[in-house]
Coordinates of N, CA and C in Angstrom, one line a residue:
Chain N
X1 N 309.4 186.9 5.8 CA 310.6 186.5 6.5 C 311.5 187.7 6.8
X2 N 311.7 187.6 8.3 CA 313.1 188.7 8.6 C 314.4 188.7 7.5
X3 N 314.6 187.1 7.9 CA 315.9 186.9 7.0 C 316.8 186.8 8.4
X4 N 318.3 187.6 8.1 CA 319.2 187.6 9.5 C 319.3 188.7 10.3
X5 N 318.7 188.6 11.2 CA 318.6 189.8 12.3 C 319.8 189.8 13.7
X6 N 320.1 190.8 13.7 CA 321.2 191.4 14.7 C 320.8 192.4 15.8
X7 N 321.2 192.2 16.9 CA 320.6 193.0 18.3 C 321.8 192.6 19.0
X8 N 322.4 194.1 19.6 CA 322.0 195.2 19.2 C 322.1 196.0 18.1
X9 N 322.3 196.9 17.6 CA 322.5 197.8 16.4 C 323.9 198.7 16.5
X10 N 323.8 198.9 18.0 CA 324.8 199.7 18.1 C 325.0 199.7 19.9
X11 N 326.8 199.6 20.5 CA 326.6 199.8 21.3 C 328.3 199.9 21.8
X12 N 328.1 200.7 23.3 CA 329.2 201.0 23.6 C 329.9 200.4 24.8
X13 N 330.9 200.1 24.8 CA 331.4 199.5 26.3 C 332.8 199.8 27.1
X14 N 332.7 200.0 27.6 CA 333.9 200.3 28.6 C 334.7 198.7 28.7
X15 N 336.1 198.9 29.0 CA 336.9 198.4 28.9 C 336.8 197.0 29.9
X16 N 336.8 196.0 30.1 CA 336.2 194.5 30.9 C 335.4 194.4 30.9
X17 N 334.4 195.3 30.3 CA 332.9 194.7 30.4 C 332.2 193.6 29.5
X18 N 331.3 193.0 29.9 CA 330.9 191.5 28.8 C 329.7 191.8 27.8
X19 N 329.1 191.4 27.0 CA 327.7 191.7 26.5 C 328.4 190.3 25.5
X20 N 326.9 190.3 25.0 CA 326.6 189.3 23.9 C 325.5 189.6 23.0
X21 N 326.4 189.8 21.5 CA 325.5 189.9 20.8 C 324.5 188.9 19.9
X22 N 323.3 188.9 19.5 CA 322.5 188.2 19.2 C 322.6 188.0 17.8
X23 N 322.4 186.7 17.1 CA 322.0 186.5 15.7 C 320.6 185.4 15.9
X24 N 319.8 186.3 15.3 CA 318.3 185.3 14.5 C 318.3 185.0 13.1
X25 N 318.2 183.4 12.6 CA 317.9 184.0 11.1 C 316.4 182.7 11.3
X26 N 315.7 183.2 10.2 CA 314.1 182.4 10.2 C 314.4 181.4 9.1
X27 N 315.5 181.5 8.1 CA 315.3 180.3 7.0 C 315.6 179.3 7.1
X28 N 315.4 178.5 8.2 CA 315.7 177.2 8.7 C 317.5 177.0 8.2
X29 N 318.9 177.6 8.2 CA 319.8 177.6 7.9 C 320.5 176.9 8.4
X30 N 321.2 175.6 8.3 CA 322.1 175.0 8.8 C 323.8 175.4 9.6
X31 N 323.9 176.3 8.6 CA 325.0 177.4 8.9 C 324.8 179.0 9.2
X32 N 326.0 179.0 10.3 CA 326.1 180.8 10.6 C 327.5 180.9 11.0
X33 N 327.7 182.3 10.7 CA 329.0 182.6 11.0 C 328.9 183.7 11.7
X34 N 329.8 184.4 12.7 CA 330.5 185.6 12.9 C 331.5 186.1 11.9
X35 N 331.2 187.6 11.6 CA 332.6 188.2 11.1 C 332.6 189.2 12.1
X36 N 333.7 189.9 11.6 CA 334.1 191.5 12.2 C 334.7 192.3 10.9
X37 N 334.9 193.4 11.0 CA 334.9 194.0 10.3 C 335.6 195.5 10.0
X38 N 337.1 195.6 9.7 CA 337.7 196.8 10.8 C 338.4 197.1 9.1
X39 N 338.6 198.5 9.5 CA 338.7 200.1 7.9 C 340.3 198.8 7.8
X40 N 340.3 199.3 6.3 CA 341.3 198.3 6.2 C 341.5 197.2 5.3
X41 N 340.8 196.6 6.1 CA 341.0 194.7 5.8 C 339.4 194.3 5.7
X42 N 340.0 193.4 4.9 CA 338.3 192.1 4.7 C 337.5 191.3 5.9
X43 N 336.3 191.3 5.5 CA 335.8 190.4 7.0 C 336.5 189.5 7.4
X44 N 336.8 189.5 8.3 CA 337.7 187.9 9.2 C 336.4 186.9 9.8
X45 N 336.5 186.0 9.6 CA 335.4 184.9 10.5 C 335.9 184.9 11.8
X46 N 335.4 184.9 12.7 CA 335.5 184.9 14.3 C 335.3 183.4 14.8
X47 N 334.2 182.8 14.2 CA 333.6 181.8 15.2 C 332.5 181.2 13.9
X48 N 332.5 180.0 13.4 CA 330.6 179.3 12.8 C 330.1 178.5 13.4
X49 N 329.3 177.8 13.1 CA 329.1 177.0 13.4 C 328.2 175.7 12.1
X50 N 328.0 174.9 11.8 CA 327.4 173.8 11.2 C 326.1 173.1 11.1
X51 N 326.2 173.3 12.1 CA 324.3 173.1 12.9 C 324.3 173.1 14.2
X52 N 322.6 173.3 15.0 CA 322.7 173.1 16.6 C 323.3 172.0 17.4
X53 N 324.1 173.0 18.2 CA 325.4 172.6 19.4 C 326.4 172.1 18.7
X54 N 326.8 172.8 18.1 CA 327.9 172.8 17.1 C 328.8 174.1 17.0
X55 N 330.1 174.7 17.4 CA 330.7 176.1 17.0 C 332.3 174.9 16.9
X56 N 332.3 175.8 16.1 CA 334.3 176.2 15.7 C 334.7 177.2 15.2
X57 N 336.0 177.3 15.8 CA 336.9 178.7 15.3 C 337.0 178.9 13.9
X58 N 337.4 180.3 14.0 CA 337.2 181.0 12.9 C 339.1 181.5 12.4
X59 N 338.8 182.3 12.0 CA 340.5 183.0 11.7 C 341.1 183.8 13.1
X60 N 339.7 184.7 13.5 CA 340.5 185.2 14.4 C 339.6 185.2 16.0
X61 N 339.1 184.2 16.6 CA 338.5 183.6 17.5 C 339.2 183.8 19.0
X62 N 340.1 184.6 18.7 CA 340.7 185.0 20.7 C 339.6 186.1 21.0
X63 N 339.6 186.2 22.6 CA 338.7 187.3 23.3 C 337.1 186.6 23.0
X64 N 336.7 186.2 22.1 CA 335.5 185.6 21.7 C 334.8 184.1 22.4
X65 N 333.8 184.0 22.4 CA 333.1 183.1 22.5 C 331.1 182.5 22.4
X66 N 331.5 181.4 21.5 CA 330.2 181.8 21.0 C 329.5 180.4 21.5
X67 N 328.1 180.1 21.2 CA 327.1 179.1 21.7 C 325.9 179.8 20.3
X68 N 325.4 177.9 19.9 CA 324.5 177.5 19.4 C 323.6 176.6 20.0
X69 N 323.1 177.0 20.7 CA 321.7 176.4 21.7 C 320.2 176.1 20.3
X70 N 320.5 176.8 19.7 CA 319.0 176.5 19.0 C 319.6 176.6 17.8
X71 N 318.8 176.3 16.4 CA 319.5 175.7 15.1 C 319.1 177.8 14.8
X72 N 318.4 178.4 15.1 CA 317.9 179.7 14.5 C 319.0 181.3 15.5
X73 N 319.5 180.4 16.4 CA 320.1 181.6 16.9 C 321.7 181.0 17.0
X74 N 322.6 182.5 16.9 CA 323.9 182.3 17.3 C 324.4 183.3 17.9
X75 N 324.8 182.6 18.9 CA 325.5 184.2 20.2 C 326.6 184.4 20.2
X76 N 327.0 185.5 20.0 CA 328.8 185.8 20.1 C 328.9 186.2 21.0
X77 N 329.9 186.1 22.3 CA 329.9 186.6 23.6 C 331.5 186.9 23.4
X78 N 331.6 188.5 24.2 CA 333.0 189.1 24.7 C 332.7 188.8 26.2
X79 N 333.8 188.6 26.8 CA 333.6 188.4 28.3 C 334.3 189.3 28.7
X80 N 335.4 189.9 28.4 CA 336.2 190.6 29.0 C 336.5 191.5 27.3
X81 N 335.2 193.2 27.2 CA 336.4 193.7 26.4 C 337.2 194.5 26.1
X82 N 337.8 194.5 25.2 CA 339.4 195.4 24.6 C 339.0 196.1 23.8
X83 N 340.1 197.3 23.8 CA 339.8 198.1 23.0 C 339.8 197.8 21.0
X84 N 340.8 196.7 21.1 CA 341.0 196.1 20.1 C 339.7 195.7 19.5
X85 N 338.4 195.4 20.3 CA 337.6 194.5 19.6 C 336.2 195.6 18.9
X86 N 336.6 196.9 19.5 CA 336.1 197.9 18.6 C 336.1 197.5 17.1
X87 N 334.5 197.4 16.4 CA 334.5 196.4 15.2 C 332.9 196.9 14.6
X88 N 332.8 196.5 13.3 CA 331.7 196.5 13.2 C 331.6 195.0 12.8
X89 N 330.1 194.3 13.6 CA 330.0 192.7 13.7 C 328.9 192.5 12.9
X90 N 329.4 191.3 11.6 CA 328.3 191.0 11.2 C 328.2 189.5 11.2
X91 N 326.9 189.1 11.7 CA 326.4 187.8 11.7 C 326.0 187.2 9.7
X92 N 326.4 185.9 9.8 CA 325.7 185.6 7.7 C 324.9 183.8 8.9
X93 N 324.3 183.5 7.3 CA 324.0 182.0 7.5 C 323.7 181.8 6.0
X94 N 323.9 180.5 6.6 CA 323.4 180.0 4.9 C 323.2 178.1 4.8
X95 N 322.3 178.0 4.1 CA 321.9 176.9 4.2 C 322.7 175.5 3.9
X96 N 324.1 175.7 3.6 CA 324.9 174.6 3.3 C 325.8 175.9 2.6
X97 N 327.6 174.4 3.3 CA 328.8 174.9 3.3 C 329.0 175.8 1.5
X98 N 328.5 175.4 0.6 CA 328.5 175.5 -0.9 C 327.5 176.7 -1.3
X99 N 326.5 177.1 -0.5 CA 325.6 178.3 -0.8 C 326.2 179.5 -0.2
X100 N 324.9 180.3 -1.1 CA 325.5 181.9 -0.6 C 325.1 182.2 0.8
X101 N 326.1 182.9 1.4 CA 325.6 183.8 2.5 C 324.3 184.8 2.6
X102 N 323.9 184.5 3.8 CA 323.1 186.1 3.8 C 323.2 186.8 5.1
X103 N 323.5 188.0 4.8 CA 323.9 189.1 6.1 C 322.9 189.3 7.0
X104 N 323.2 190.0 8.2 CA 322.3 190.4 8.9 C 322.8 192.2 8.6
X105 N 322.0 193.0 9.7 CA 322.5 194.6 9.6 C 323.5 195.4 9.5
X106 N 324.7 194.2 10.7 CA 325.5 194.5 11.7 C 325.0 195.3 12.8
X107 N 326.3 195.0 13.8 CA 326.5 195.7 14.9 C 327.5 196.5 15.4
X108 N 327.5 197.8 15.4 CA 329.0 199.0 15.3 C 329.1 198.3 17.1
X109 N 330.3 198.1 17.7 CA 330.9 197.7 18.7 C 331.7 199.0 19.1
X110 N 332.0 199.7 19.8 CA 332.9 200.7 20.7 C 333.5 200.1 22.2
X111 N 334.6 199.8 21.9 CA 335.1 200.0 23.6 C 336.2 200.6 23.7
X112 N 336.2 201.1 24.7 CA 336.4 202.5 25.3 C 337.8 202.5 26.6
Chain H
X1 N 352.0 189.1 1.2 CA 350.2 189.5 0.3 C 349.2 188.7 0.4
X2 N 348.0 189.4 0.6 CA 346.6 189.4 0.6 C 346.5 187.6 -0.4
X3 N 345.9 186.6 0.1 CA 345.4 185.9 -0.9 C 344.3 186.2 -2.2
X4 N 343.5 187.6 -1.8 CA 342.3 187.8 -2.6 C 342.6 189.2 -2.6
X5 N 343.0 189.8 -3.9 CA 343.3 191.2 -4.2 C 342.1 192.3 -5.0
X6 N 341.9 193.0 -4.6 CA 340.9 193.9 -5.6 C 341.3 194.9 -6.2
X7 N 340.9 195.0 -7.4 CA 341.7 196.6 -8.2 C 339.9 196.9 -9.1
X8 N 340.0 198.4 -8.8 CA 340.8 199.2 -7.9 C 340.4 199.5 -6.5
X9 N 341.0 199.8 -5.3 CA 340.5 200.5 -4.4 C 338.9 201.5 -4.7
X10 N 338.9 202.3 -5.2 CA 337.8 203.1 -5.2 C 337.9 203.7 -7.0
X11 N 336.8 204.1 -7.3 CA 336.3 203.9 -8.6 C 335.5 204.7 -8.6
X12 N 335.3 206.1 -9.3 CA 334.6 207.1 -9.2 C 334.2 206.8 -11.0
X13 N 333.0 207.1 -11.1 CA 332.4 207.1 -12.4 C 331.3 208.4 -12.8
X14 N 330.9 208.0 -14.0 CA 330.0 209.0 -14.7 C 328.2 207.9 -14.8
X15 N 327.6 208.5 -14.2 CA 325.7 207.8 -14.5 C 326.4 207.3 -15.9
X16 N 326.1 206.0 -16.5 CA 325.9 205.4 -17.6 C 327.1 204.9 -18.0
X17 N 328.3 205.0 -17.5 CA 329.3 204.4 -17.9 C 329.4 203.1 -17.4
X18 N 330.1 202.3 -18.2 CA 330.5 200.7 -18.2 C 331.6 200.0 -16.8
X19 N 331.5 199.9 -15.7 CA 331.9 200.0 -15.0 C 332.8 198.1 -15.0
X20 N 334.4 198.5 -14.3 CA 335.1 197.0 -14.2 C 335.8 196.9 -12.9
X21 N 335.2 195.9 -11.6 CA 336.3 195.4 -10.8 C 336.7 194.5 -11.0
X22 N 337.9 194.1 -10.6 CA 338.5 193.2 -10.9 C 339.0 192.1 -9.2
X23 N 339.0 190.9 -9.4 CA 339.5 190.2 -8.3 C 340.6 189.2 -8.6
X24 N 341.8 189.0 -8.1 CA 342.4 188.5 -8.6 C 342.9 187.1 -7.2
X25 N 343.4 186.5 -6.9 CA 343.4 185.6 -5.9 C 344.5 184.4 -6.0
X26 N 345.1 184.2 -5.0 CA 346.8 183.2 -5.1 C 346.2 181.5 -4.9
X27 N 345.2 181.6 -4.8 CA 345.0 179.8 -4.2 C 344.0 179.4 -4.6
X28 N 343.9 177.9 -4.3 CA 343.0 177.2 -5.3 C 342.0 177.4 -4.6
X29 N 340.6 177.5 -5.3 CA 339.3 178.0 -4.6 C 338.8 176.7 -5.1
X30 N 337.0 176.9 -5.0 CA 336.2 176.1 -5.6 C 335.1 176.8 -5.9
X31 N 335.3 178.0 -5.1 CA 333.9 178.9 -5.4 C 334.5 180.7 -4.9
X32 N 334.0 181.3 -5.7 CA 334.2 182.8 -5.5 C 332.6 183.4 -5.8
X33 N 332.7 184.1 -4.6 CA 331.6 185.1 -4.4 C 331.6 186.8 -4.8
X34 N 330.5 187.6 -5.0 CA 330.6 189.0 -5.3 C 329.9 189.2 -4.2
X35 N 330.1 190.2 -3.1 CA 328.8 191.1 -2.5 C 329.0 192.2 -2.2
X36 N 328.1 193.0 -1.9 CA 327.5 194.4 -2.3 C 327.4 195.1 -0.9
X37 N 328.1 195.5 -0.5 CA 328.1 196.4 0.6 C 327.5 198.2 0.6
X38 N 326.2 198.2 1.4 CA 325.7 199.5 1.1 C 326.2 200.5 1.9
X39 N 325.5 201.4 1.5 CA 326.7 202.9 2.2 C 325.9 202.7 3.7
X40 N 324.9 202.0 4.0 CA 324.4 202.4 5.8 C 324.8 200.9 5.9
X41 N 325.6 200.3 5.2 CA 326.7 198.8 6.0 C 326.4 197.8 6.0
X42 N 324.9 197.2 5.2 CA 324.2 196.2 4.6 C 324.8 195.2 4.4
X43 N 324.9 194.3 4.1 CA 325.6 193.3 3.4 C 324.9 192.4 2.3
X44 N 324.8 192.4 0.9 CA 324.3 191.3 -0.2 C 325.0 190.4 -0.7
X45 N 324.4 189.4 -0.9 CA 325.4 188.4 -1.8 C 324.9 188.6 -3.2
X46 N 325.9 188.8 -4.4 CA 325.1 189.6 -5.6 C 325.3 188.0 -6.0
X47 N 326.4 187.1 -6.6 CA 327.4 186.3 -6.9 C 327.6 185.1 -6.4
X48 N 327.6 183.7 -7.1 CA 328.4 182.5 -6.9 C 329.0 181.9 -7.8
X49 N 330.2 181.8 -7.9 CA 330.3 181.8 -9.4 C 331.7 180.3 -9.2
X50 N 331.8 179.3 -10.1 CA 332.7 178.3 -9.7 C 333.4 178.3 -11.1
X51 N 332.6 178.8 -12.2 CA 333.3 178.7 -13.3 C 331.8 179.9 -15.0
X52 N 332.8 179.9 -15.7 CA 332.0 181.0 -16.7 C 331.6 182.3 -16.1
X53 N 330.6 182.2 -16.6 CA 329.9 184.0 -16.1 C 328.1 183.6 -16.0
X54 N 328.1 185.0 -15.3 CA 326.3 185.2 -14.7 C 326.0 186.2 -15.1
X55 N 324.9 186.0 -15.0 CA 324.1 187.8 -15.2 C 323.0 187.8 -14.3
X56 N 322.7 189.0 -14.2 CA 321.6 189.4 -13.1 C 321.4 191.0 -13.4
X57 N 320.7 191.3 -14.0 CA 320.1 192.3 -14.3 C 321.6 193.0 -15.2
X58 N 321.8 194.6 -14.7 CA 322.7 195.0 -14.8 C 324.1 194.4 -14.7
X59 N 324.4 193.9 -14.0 CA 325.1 192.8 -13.0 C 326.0 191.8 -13.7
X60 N 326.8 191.6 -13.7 CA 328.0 190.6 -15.0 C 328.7 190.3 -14.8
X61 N 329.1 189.2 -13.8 CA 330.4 188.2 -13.2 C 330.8 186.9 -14.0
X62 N 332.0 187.4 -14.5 CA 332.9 186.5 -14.8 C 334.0 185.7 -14.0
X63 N 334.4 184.4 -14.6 CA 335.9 183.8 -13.4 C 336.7 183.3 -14.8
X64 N 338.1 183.6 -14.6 CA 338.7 182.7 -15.3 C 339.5 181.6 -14.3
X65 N 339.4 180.1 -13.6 CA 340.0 179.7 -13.0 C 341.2 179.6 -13.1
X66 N 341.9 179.5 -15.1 CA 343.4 179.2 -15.0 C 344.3 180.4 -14.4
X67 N 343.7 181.0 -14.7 CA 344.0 182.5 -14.6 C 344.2 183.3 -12.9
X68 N 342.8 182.5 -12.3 CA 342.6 183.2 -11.0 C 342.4 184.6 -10.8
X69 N 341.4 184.8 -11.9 CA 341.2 186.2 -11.7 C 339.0 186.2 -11.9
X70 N 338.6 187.0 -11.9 CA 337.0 187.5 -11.6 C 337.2 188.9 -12.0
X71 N 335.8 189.2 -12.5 CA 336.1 190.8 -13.0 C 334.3 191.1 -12.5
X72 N 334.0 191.6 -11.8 CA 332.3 192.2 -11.9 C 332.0 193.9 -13.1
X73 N 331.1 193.2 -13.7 CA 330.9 194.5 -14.6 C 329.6 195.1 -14.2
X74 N 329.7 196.2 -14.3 CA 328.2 196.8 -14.0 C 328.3 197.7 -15.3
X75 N 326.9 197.6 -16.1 CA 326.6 197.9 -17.2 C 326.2 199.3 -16.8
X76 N 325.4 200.5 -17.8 CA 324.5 201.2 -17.8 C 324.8 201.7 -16.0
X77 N 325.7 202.2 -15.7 CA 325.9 202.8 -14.2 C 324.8 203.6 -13.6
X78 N 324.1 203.4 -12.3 CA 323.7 204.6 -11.8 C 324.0 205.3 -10.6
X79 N 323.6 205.7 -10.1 CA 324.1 206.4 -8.5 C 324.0 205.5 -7.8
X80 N 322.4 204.6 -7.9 CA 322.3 203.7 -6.7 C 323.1 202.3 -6.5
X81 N 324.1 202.6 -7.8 CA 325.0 201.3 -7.8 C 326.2 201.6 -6.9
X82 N 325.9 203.3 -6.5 CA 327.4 203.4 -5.6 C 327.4 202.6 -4.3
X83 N 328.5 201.8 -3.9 CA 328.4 201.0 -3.0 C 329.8 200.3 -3.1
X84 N 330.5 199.6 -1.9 CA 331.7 198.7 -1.7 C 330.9 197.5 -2.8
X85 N 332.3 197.1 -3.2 CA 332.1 195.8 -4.1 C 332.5 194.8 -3.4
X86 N 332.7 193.5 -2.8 CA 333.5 192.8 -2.5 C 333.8 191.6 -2.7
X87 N 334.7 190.6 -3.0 CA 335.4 189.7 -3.3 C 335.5 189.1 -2.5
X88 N 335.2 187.7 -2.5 CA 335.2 186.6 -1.5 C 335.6 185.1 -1.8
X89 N 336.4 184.5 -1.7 CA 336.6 183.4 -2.2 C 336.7 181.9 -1.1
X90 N 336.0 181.1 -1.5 CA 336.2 179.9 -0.8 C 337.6 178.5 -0.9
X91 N 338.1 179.1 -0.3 CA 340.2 178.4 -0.7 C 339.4 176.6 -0.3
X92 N 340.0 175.9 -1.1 CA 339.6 174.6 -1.7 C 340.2 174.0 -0.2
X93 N 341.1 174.6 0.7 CA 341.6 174.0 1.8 C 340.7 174.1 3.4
X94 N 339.8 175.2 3.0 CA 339.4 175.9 4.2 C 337.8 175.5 4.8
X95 N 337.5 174.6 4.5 CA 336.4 174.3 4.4 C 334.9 175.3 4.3
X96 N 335.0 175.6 5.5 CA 333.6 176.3 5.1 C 333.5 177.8 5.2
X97 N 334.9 177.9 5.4 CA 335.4 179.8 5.3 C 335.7 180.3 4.2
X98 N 334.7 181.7 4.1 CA 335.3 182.7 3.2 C 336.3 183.2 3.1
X99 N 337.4 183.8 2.0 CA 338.0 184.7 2.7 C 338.0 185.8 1.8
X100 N 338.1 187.3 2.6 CA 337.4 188.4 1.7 C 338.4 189.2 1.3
X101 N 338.3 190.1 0.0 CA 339.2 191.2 -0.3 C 338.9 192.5 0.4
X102 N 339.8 193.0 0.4 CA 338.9 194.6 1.0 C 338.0 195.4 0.3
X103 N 337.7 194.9 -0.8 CA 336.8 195.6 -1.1 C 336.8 196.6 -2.3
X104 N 335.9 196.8 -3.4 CA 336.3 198.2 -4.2 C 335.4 199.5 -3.9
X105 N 335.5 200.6 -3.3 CA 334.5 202.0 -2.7 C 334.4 202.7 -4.7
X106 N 333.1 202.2 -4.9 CA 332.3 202.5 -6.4 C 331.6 203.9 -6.0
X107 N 331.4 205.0 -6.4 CA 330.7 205.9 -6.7 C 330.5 206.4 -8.0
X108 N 329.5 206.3 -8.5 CA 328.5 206.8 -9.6 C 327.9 208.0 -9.3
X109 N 328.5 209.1 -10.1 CA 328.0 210.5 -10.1 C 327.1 210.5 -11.3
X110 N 326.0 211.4 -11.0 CA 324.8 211.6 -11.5 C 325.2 212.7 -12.9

């Protein structure tokens, strides 16, 4: 088993530009979350979701937007971004609200 | 202030010493977590803990709920224990969110 995998690993963007980052996890997980991650402060949730075609906000869910098309992946989409969203992003899941998380690698974010 | 507090910030030790963080927290939880952040930015969940203590190897998480405090002990220290500690707790209002401390930066010198 992978476990929770993140793509890309690392990446840079100029200021309005969109990308979307990927989360896979293989353990049939009911739940996934976005965090972010900035020197400082504790992970903030962005966005989870509960199961397929299911998301809700998180703590800090502006600029963001995410989609659960399939129970194994979760997409975080910037559409327009800021320099503010410079972050390191990590995707968790876990099989019910009461279990542990499990991370993916993250992804270092840069905009520019 | 922070609902979920950590002491201390960073924690330099000696290989083999008895190592203590501590988590301390303002609100009613149901569940508090420990995880292990590695130096290339990994993320583990060591910890779930709702009430008493655990063990896992080296590894030793306590909660006292009246209290609202958690302490992670790491026994017998080694280098490869150097790593962020972190504190996570599940507030009894928030359904299915974490919310995290910043963290304790552990280094174990050889």
């Amino acid at each position: 088993n992978a476990g929770v995998t993140q793509t890309p690993k690392f990446r840079v963007l100029k200021t309005g530009q969109s990308m979307t980052l990927l989360c896979a996890q293989d353990m049939n997980h009911e739940y996934m979350y976005w965090y972010r991650q900035d020197p400082g402060m504790g992970l903030r949730l962005i966005h989870y979701s509960v199961g397929e075609g299911t998301t809700a906000k998180g703590e800090v869910p502006d600029g963001y937007n995410v989609s659960r098309l399939k129970k194994q992946n979760f997409l975080l989409g910037l559409e327009s971004a800021a320099p503010s969203q410079t972050s390191v992003y990590f995707c968790a899941s876990s099989i019910g609200v009461l279990n542990i998380q499990y991370f993916g690698a993250g992804t270092r974010l840069s905009v520019l | 202030k922070n609902e979920v507090e950590q002491s201390p910030q960073n924690l330099t030790a000696q290989e083999g010493e008895f190592i203590t963080i501590n988590c301390s927290y303002s609100v009613g939880i149901s569940a508090l977590h420990w995880l292990q952040q590695h130096p290339g930015g990994g993320i583990v969940s060591l910890f779930m803990l709702s009430s008493g203590k655990k063990k896992h190897g080296r590894l030793i998480a306590t909660i006292n709920i009246q209290e609202k405090h958690s302490s992670l002990h790491i026994t017998a220290s080694h280098p490869r224990d150097s790593a962020v500690y972190i504190c996570a707790v599940r507030v009894t209002t928030s359904g299915s969110r974490l919310t995290f401390g910043e963290g304790t930066q552990l280094t174990v010198n050889p």
